[in-house]
Short mmCIF file of C-alpha atoms in Angstrom, two decimals:
data_model
loop_
_atom_site.label_atom_id
_atom_site.label_comp_id
_atom_site.label_asym_id
_atom_site.label_seq_id
_atom_site.Cartn_x
_atom_site.Cartn_y
_atom_site.Cartn_z
CA ARG A 140 -28.99 -26.57 44.65
CA HIS A 141 -25.43 -28.53 44.33
CA GLN A 142 -26.12 -28.68 40.51
CA ILE A 143 -26.90 -25.12 40.19
CA ASN A 144 -23.48 -23.95 41.49
CA GLU A 145 -21.87 -26.46 39.58
CA VAL A 146 -23.33 -24.99 36.61
CA ALA A 147 -22.79 -21.45 37.92
CA GLN A 148 -19.05 -22.60 38.23
CA ALA A 149 -18.80 -23.50 34.83
CA ASN A 150 -20.90 -20.39 33.52
CA SER A 151 -18.42 -18.69 35.06
CA ILE A 152 -15.14 -20.87 33.70
CA LEU A 153 -16.27 -20.64 30.44
CA SER A 154 -16.71 -16.81 30.31
CA ALA A 155 -13.34 -16.31 31.47
CA ALA A 156 -11.92 -18.54 28.78
CA ASN A 157 -14.31 -17.01 26.37
CA SER A 158 -13.03 -13.29 26.80
CA THR A 159 -9.54 -14.59 26.40
CA VAL A 160 -10.19 -16.42 23.36
CA LYS A 161 -11.62 -12.90 21.95
CA GLU A 162 -8.10 -11.15 22.96
CA GLU A 163 -6.47 -13.54 21.28
CA ILE A 164 -8.75 -13.61 17.84
CA LYS A 165 -8.27 -9.52 18.33
CA THR A 166 -3.99 -10.15 18.36
CA LEU A 167 -4.50 -12.65 15.60
CA THR A 168 -6.22 -10.48 13.18
CA GLY A 169 -4.01 -7.47 14.14
CA ILE A 170 -1.00 -10.40 13.18
CA ILE A 171 -2.60 -11.31 9.77
CA ASP A 172 -3.91 -7.46 8.69
CA ASN A 173 0.41 -6.90 9.36
CA LEU A 174 1.32 -9.98 7.02
CA LYS A 175 -1.15 -8.85 4.78
CA GLN A 176 0.12 -5.63 4.48
CA ARG A 177 4.36 -7.04 4.17
CA ILE A 178 2.52 -9.72 1.71
CA ASN A 179 1.20 -6.73 -0.49
CA ASN A 180 4.94 -4.65 -0.69
CA LEU A 181 6.83 -8.03 -1.17
CA GLU A 182 4.35 -8.18 -4.33
CA ALA A 183 4.94 -4.65 -5.22
CA LYS A 184 8.39 -4.90 -4.60
CA MET A 185 8.95 -8.11 -7.05
CA LEU A 186 6.83 -6.62 -9.68
CA ALA A 187 8.88 -3.77 -9.52
CA MET A 188 11.45 -5.39 -9.66
CA GLU A 189 10.60 -7.14 -12.64
CA GLY A 190 9.68 -3.93 -14.53
CA SER A 191 13.17 -2.13 -13.27
CA LYS A 192 14.87 -5.40 -14.24
CA LYS A 193 13.56 -5.33 -17.81
CA LYS A 194 14.51 -1.51 -17.84
CA GLY A 195 17.99 -1.81 -16.25
CA ARG A 196 16.42 0.30 -13.34
CA LYS A 197 16.83 0.52 -9.73
CA ILE A 198 14.36 -0.13 -7.15
CA THR A 199 15.06 3.09 -4.09
CA ALA A 200 13.78 3.71 -0.75
CA PRO A 201 12.65 7.19 -0.67
CA THR A 202 14.21 9.57 1.48
CA ALA A 203 12.06 12.81 2.90
CA GLY A 204 10.27 14.95 1.11
CA ALA A 205 12.08 13.18 -2.27
CA THR A 206 10.27 13.26 -5.54
CA PRO A 207 11.38 10.50 -8.51
CA HIS A 208 13.38 12.08 -11.38
CA LEU A 209 11.02 11.61 -13.92
CA PRO A 210 11.15 12.53 -17.78
CA LYS A 211 10.60 15.74 -19.45
CA TYR A 212 8.12 16.47 -22.79
CA LYS A 213 7.33 19.77 -24.07
CA ASP A 214 3.74 18.44 -24.52
CA ILE A 215 3.74 17.14 -20.98
CA TYR A 216 0.49 19.76 -20.31
CA THR A 217 -1.41 18.31 -23.52
CA ARG A 218 -1.16 14.39 -22.18
CA ARG A 219 -4.02 13.07 -20.22
CA PRO A 220 -3.27 12.65 -16.76
CA LYS A 221 -2.56 9.26 -15.03
CA TYR A 222 -1.74 8.36 -11.59
CA CYS A 223 1.35 6.70 -10.16
CA TRP A 224 1.94 5.75 -5.89
CA THR A 225 5.91 6.84 -6.32
CA CYS A 226 5.32 9.51 -9.05
CA GLY A 227 1.82 11.23 -8.44
CA ILE A 228 -0.47 12.51 -11.30
CA ASN A 229 1.39 12.93 -14.10
CA PRO A 230 1.64 12.40 -17.55
CA TRP A 231 3.81 9.00 -18.20
CA HIS A 232 2.74 6.15 -16.65
CA HIS A 233 0.58 4.95 -14.13
CA SER A 234 0.94 2.79 -10.76
CA VAL A 235 1.39 -0.64 -12.59
CA ASN A 236 3.58 0.61 -14.87
CA CYS A 237 6.01 2.22 -13.10
CA SER A 238 9.99 1.41 -13.34
CA ILE A 239 11.23 3.80 -10.64
CA CYS A 240 9.29 2.52 -7.80
CA PHE A 241 9.99 3.77 -4.03
CA MET A 242 9.94 1.00 -1.57
CA GLY A 243 6.11 0.52 -0.43
CA HIS A 244 4.93 1.36 -4.02
CA LYS A 245 1.29 0.21 -4.23
CA PRO A 246 0.68 -1.24 -7.98
CA ASP A 247 -3.00 -0.84 -7.65
CA ALA A 248 -2.99 2.84 -6.85
CA THR A 249 -5.16 4.76 -8.63
CA MET A 250 -6.24 8.57 -9.30
CA GLY A 251 -9.65 7.96 -7.53
CA ASN A 252 -7.33 5.45 -4.80
CA LYS A 253 -4.22 7.07 -3.75
CA MET A 254 -3.35 4.47 -1.53
CA GLY A 255 -1.01 7.14 1.02
CA GLY A 256 0.79 8.08 -2.62
CA ASN A 257 2.69 11.03 -3.88
CA THR A 258 0.11 13.85 -4.28
CA LYS A 259 2.41 16.07 -6.48
CA ASN A 260 0.83 17.17 -9.14
CA HIS A 261 3.47 17.09 -12.57
CA MET A 262 1.05 18.49 -15.00
CA GLU A 263 1.07 21.78 -13.31
CA LYS A 264 2.09 24.47 -15.29
CA LYS A 265 4.60 26.40 -14.17
CA GLU A 266 5.29 30.15 -14.42
#
């Protein structure tokens, strides 16, 4: 009987420790996810800065409702549409080639996976 009580007590202690470990794992998983996102953002900024240095452009932080200044072309509506996280749907470049990136720019964004980027369609005809 004494051994049964000891086993029950040990089981109770292990159960409490297991619960604590589960909470710590949950917290650490959240921290890791946050760090991964920050790393992705920093990598995107580095890529953008490398591209900007080549073209002499500056990386900017977006303001509410801002759209980047994009070049104007007469044949814009006949070009094949591309997608850029900063610029939206456009005839000029894909996200990975953007040289006017807003902070948080995601170079892996595509037409099929916008990753929360700009949804403006610069290819729509203005009347």
